[in-house]
Amino acid sequence: MIRGKSPTTASSVPEDDLPQGVKILVSGGFGTGKTTLVSAISEIVPFHTEENLTRSSVGVDDTEGLELKSHTTVAMDFGRITIHDKLSVFLFGTPGQDRFWFMWDELASGALCAVVLADTRRLAVSFPAIDYFERYTVPFVVAVNTFDGVRTHDPDTVRRALDIDRSVPVMFCDARQRESVKQVMVTAVAHALALEETADDRVRRRSRADLPSAR
């Protein structure tokens, strides 16, 4: 299931008239900007489950290059975008630390697609998210977060470094800017729908090939 329907007590309401929801995951490694991205695009005050980073995280969380980071997501971030009165996009930001990966299966259930945020200073922290979505065949795009506004690498270089297929979109974004995040979301949904259409075409061709030939 890639789209959920809101519950209703009016069983006589035509299915096409029920509100639809599309679920998109925002993932990536620890400190790549997931909470910032959800906050930038959400039309509601985002729901965050953040806690202060404490000394107990030393040696557990990789904070190299993140010396100024003081909070971390321990469960999820949640935001919403209303496309029109019958369609909403729900954003779920995954926790970035290894010890919270057990939550990913629940968060990923029913997702149309995912955005993997990457930091070129710390590309390795995004490998687990990429591996997860490849393993469970969840369509995803890679968005390189330009924290300082400077593109230090081109998309092909990032693609080779992450070892991802050429069919996976790689783009740059500023997770603080709404319009930049919007383009990432549009690209992610378009990529997922294109893959879905390709899969449907293959099924139709296979079905035609299985039909008995006319004599």
mmCIF file of C-alpha atoms in Angstrom:
data_model
loop_
_atom_site.group_PDB
_atom_site.id
_atom_site.type_symbol
_atom_site.label_atom_id
_atom_site.label_comp_id
_atom_site.label_asym_id
_atom_site.label_seq_id
_atom_site.Cartn_x
_atom_site.Cartn_y
_atom_site.Cartn_z
ATOM 1 C CA MET A 1 0.000 0.000 0.000
ATOM 2 C CA ILE A 2 1.469 3.347 -1.003
ATOM 3 C CA ARG A 3 -1.440 5.593 -0.193
ATOM 4 C CA GLY A 4 -3.560 5.499 2.935
ATOM 5 C CA LYS A 5 -7.144 6.668 3.329
ATOM 6 C CA SER A 6 -8.403 8.639 6.277
ATOM 7 C CA PRO A 7 -10.919 6.742 8.427
ATOM 8 C CA THR A 8 -14.569 7.740 8.132
ATOM 9 C CA THR A 9 -17.773 6.605 9.750
ATOM 10 C CA ALA A 10 -19.826 7.358 6.639
ATOM 11 C CA SER A 11 -19.607 4.068 4.759
ATOM 12 C CA SER A 12 -21.762 5.483 1.963
ATOM 13 C CA VAL A 13 -19.117 8.062 0.967
ATOM 14 C CA PRO A 14 -17.716 7.175 -2.484
ATOM 15 C CA GLU A 15 -14.090 6.041 -2.302
ATOM 16 C CA ASP A 16 -12.952 8.753 -4.703
ATOM 17 C CA ASP A 17 -14.314 11.398 -2.312
ATOM 18 C CA LEU A 18 -12.237 10.221 0.646
ATOM 19 C CA PRO A 19 -9.075 12.165 1.544
ATOM 20 C CA GLN A 20 -5.878 10.537 0.322
ATOM 21 C CA GLY A 21 -2.473 10.537 1.982
ATOM 22 C CA VAL A 22 0.995 10.037 0.508
ATOM 23 C CA LYS A 23 3.833 9.083 2.842
ATOM 24 C CA ILE A 24 7.425 10.166 2.175
ATOM 25 C CA LEU A 25 10.385 9.232 4.347
ATOM 26 C CA VAL A 26 13.203 11.683 5.038
ATOM 27 C CA SER A 27 16.270 9.711 5.913
ATOM 28 C CA GLY A 28 20.044 9.855 6.047
ATOM 29 C CA GLY A 29 22.783 9.646 8.609
ATOM 30 C CA PHE A 30 23.164 11.374 11.946
ATOM 31 C CA GLY A 31 23.332 15.159 11.523
ATOM 32 C CA THR A 32 22.567 15.369 7.799
ATOM 33 C CA GLY A 33 19.676 17.837 8.204
ATOM 34 C CA LYS A 34 16.527 15.708 8.341
ATOM 35 C CA THR A 35 14.800 17.697 11.076
ATOM 36 C CA THR A 36 15.721 20.964 9.341
ATOM 37 C CA LEU A 37 14.279 19.755 6.023
ATOM 38 C CA VAL A 38 10.964 18.641 7.529
ATOM 39 C CA SER A 39 10.672 21.957 9.378
ATOM 40 C CA ALA A 40 11.361 23.958 6.208
ATOM 41 C CA ILE A 41 8.555 22.433 4.131
ATOM 42 C CA SER A 42 5.856 21.458 6.645
ATOM 43 C CA GLU A 43 2.719 23.620 6.722
ATOM 44 C CA ILE A 44 2.057 22.642 10.324
ATOM 45 C CA VAL A 45 4.333 23.017 13.310
ATOM 46 C CA PRO A 46 6.421 19.858 12.888
ATOM 47 C CA PHE A 47 6.330 17.178 15.528
ATOM 48 C CA HIS A 48 9.854 16.412 16.726
ATOM 49 C CA THR A 49 11.098 13.841 19.205
ATOM 50 C CA GLU A 50 14.395 15.478 20.055
ATOM 51 C CA GLU A 51 16.592 15.116 23.081
ATOM 52 C CA ASN A 52 19.744 16.880 24.192
ATOM 53 C CA LEU A 53 23.031 15.275 23.271
ATOM 54 C CA THR A 54 24.734 14.302 26.499
ATOM 55 C CA ARG A 55 28.000 12.796 27.595
ATOM 56 C CA SER A 56 26.386 9.365 27.473
ATOM 57 C CA SER A 57 26.385 9.610 23.668
ATOM 58 C CA VAL A 58 30.174 9.928 23.547
ATOM 59 C CA GLY A 59 31.576 6.869 21.824
ATOM 60 C CA VAL A 60 28.090 5.858 20.665
ATOM 61 C CA ASP A 61 27.078 8.612 18.225
ATOM 62 C CA ASP A 62 29.555 9.757 15.592
ATOM 63 C CA THR A 63 29.664 13.519 16.175
ATOM 64 C CA GLU A 64 32.807 14.211 14.173
ATOM 65 C CA GLY A 65 32.240 17.456 12.267
ATOM 66 C CA LEU A 66 29.106 18.135 14.336
ATOM 67 C CA GLU A 67 30.686 19.757 17.355
ATOM 68 C CA LEU A 68 27.944 22.431 17.494
ATOM 69 C CA LYS A 69 25.047 19.945 17.334
ATOM 70 C CA SER A 70 23.191 19.927 20.661
ATOM 71 C CA HIS A 71 20.004 17.913 19.914
ATOM 72 C CA THR A 72 19.180 14.664 18.181
ATOM 73 C CA THR A 73 16.001 12.936 16.954
ATOM 74 C CA VAL A 74 15.291 9.821 19.010
ATOM 75 C CA ALA A 75 12.101 8.575 17.319
ATOM 76 C CA MET A 76 10.914 10.582 14.308
ATOM 77 C CA ASP A 77 10.064 13.957 12.841
ATOM 78 C CA PHE A 78 6.618 14.500 11.344
ATOM 79 C CA GLY A 79 5.314 17.171 8.991
ATOM 80 C CA ARG A 80 2.458 17.661 6.520
ATOM 81 C CA ILE A 81 1.947 19.322 3.150
ATOM 82 C CA THR A 82 -1.582 19.783 1.762
ATOM 83 C CA ILE A 83 -1.701 19.548 -2.028
ATOM 84 C CA HIS A 84 -5.467 20.111 -2.158
ATOM 85 C CA ASP A 85 -8.476 19.212 -0.005
ATOM 86 C CA LYS A 86 -8.341 15.570 -1.090
ATOM 87 C CA LEU A 87 -4.570 14.988 -1.013
ATOM 88 C CA SER A 88 -1.941 15.483 1.677
ATOM 89 C CA VAL A 89 1.723 14.525 1.874
ATOM 90 C CA PHE A 90 2.952 13.212 5.212
ATOM 91 C CA LEU A 91 6.662 13.481 5.948
ATOM 92 C CA PHE A 92 8.344 11.118 8.374
ATOM 93 C CA GLY A 93 11.932 11.810 9.356
ATOM 94 C CA THR A 94 13.831 8.749 10.528
ATOM 95 C CA PRO A 95 16.296 8.772 13.427
ATOM 96 C CA GLY A 96 19.892 8.785 12.252
ATOM 97 C CA GLN A 97 21.678 6.886 14.988
ATOM 98 C CA ASP A 98 22.398 3.168 14.736
ATOM 99 C CA ARG A 99 20.645 2.323 18.000
ATOM 100 C CA PHE A 100 17.276 3.572 16.656
ATOM 101 C CA TRP A 101 17.265 1.627 13.391
ATOM 102 C CA PHE A 102 14.808 -0.885 14.834
ATOM 103 C CA MET A 103 12.107 1.776 14.210
ATOM 104 C CA TRP A 104 12.710 2.016 10.476
ATOM 105 C CA ASP A 105 10.475 -0.880 9.433
ATOM 106 C CA GLU A 106 7.483 0.726 11.119
ATOM 107 C CA LEU A 107 8.215 4.171 9.699
ATOM 108 C CA ALA A 108 8.792 2.806 6.186
ATOM 109 C CA SER A 109 5.534 0.847 6.066
ATOM 110 C CA GLY A 110 3.315 2.240 3.304
ATOM 111 C CA ALA A 111 5.831 4.821 2.067
ATOM 112 C CA LEU A 112 5.643 5.905 -1.563
ATOM 113 C CA CYS A 113 9.282 6.967 -1.652
ATOM 114 C CA ALA A 114 12.169 8.328 0.374
ATOM 115 C CA VAL A 115 14.681 11.161 0.391
ATOM 116 C CA VAL A 116 18.189 10.294 1.561
ATOM 117 C CA LEU A 117 20.028 13.380 2.776
ATOM 118 C CA ALA A 118 23.787 13.327 2.351
ATOM 119 C CA ASP A 119 26.638 15.458 3.648
ATOM 120 C CA THR A 120 29.718 15.337 1.391
ATOM 121 C CA ARG A 121 31.918 15.842 4.441
ATOM 122 C CA ARG A 122 30.519 12.619 5.940
ATOM 123 C CA LEU A 123 29.115 10.530 3.078
ATOM 124 C CA ALA A 124 29.595 7.263 4.921
ATOM 125 C CA VAL A 125 26.787 8.063 7.396
ATOM 126 C CA SER A 126 24.232 7.838 4.552
ATOM 127 C CA PHE A 127 25.234 4.341 3.409
ATOM 128 C CA PRO A 128 22.894 2.519 5.845
ATOM 129 C CA ALA A 129 19.833 4.438 4.583
ATOM 130 C CA ILE A 130 20.723 3.728 0.951
ATOM 131 C CA ASP A 131 21.311 0.047 1.729
ATOM 132 C CA TYR A 132 17.951 -0.148 3.511
ATOM 133 C CA PHE A 133 15.911 1.332 0.661
ATOM 134 C CA GLU A 134 17.739 -0.722 -1.966
ATOM 135 C CA ARG A 135 17.148 -3.916 0.023
ATOM 136 C CA TYR A 136 13.420 -3.246 0.456
ATOM 137 C CA THR A 137 13.000 -1.691 -3.034
ATOM 138 C CA VAL A 138 11.703 1.640 -1.759
ATOM 139 C CA PRO A 139 12.212 4.297 -4.486
ATOM 140 C CA PHE A 140 14.537 7.031 -3.257
ATOM 141 C CA VAL A 141 16.491 10.090 -4.335
ATOM 142 C CA VAL A 142 19.720 11.409 -2.850
ATOM 143 C CA ALA A 143 19.692 15.069 -1.820
ATOM 144 C CA VAL A 144 23.107 16.515 -1.024
ATOM 145 C CA ASN A 145 22.613 19.120 1.680
ATOM 146 C CA THR A 146 24.757 22.163 0.903
ATOM 147 C CA PHE A 147 25.176 23.332 4.481
ATOM 148 C CA ASP A 148 27.431 26.261 3.603
ATOM 149 C CA GLY A 149 25.761 27.012 0.283
ATOM 150 C CA VAL A 150 28.753 25.733 -1.664
ATOM 151 C CA ARG A 151 28.674 22.730 -3.990
ATOM 152 C CA THR A 152 32.011 21.067 -3.414
ATOM 153 C CA HIS A 153 31.305 18.012 -5.601
ATOM 154 C CA ASP A 154 29.298 17.348 -8.759
ATOM 155 C CA PRO A 155 26.396 14.819 -8.777
ATOM 156 C CA ASP A 156 28.319 12.143 -10.695
ATOM 157 C CA THR A 157 31.156 12.263 -8.168
ATOM 158 C CA VAL A 158 28.659 11.840 -5.321
ATOM 159 C CA ARG A 159 26.936 9.002 -7.195
ATOM 160 C CA ARG A 160 30.209 7.112 -7.639
ATOM 161 C CA ALA A 161 31.179 7.680 -4.013
ATOM 162 C CA LEU A 162 27.820 6.319 -2.810
ATOM 163 C CA ASP A 163 27.898 3.506 -5.390
ATOM 164 C CA ILE A 164 24.280 3.960 -6.475
ATOM 165 C CA ASP A 165 22.622 3.182 -9.793
ATOM 166 C CA ARG A 166 22.461 5.862 -12.481
ATOM 167 C CA SER A 167 18.664 5.664 -12.401
ATOM 168 C CA VAL A 168 18.621 7.117 -8.869
ATOM 169 C CA PRO A 169 18.347 10.936 -8.977
ATOM 170 C CA VAL A 170 21.133 12.825 -7.188
ATOM 171 C CA MET A 171 20.539 16.511 -6.568
ATOM 172 C CA PHE A 172 21.683 19.376 -4.387
ATOM 173 C CA CYS A 173 19.479 21.152 -1.897
ATOM 174 C CA ASP A 174 19.511 23.576 0.985
ATOM 175 C CA ALA A 175 17.462 21.898 3.717
ATOM 176 C CA ARG A 176 16.745 25.323 5.239
ATOM 177 C CA GLN A 177 15.007 26.686 2.135
ATOM 178 C CA ARG A 178 11.382 25.748 1.389
ATOM 179 C CA GLU A 179 11.647 26.048 -2.412
ATOM 180 C CA SER A 180 14.783 23.923 -2.483
ATOM 181 C CA VAL A 181 13.113 21.236 -0.380
ATOM 182 C CA LYS A 182 10.006 21.411 -2.567
ATOM 183 C CA GLN A 183 12.056 20.503 -5.643
ATOM 184 C CA VAL A 184 13.485 17.513 -3.804
ATOM 185 C CA MET A 185 9.993 16.280 -2.927
ATOM 186 C CA VAL A 186 8.715 16.744 -6.479
ATOM 187 C CA THR A 187 11.696 14.818 -7.847
ATOM 188 C CA ALA A 188 11.205 11.986 -5.341
ATOM 189 C CA VAL A 189 7.508 11.538 -6.157
ATOM 190 C CA ALA A 190 8.119 11.755 -9.922
ATOM 191 C CA HIS A 191 10.863 9.121 -9.646
ATOM 192 C CA ALA A 192 8.620 6.769 -7.658
ATOM 193 C CA LEU A 193 5.704 7.143 -10.084
ATOM 194 C CA ALA A 194 7.986 6.577 -13.080
ATOM 195 C CA LEU A 195 9.265 3.334 -11.540
ATOM 196 C CA GLU A 196 5.710 2.259 -10.789
ATOM 197 C CA GLU A 197 4.647 2.927 -14.371
ATOM 198 C CA THR A 198 7.619 0.979 -15.714
ATOM 199 C CA ALA A 199 6.737 -1.980 -13.492
ATOM 200 C CA ASP A 200 3.098 -1.859 -14.658
ATOM 201 C CA ASP A 201 4.238 -1.844 -18.299
ATOM 202 C CA ARG A 202 6.343 -4.936 -17.689
ATOM 203 C CA VAL A 203 3.380 -6.726 -16.130
ATOM 204 C CA ARG A 204 1.151 -5.808 -19.072
ATOM 205 C CA ARG A 205 3.747 -7.012 -21.591
ATOM 206 C CA ARG A 206 4.201 -10.256 -19.684
ATOM 207 C CA SER A 207 0.437 -10.774 -19.548
ATOM 208 C CA ARG A 208 0.134 -10.259 -23.294
ATOM 209 C CA ALA A 209 3.002 -12.658 -23.904
ATOM 210 C CA ASP A 210 1.232 -15.345 -21.833
ATOM 211 C CA LEU A 211 -1.989 -15.103 -23.875
ATOM 212 C CA PRO A 212 -2.540 -18.017 -26.284
ATOM 213 C CA SER A 213 -1.793 -16.983 -29.843
ATOM 214 C CA ALA A 214 -4.730 -16.838 -32.264
ATOM 215 C CA ARG A 215 -4.764 -19.536 -34.905
#
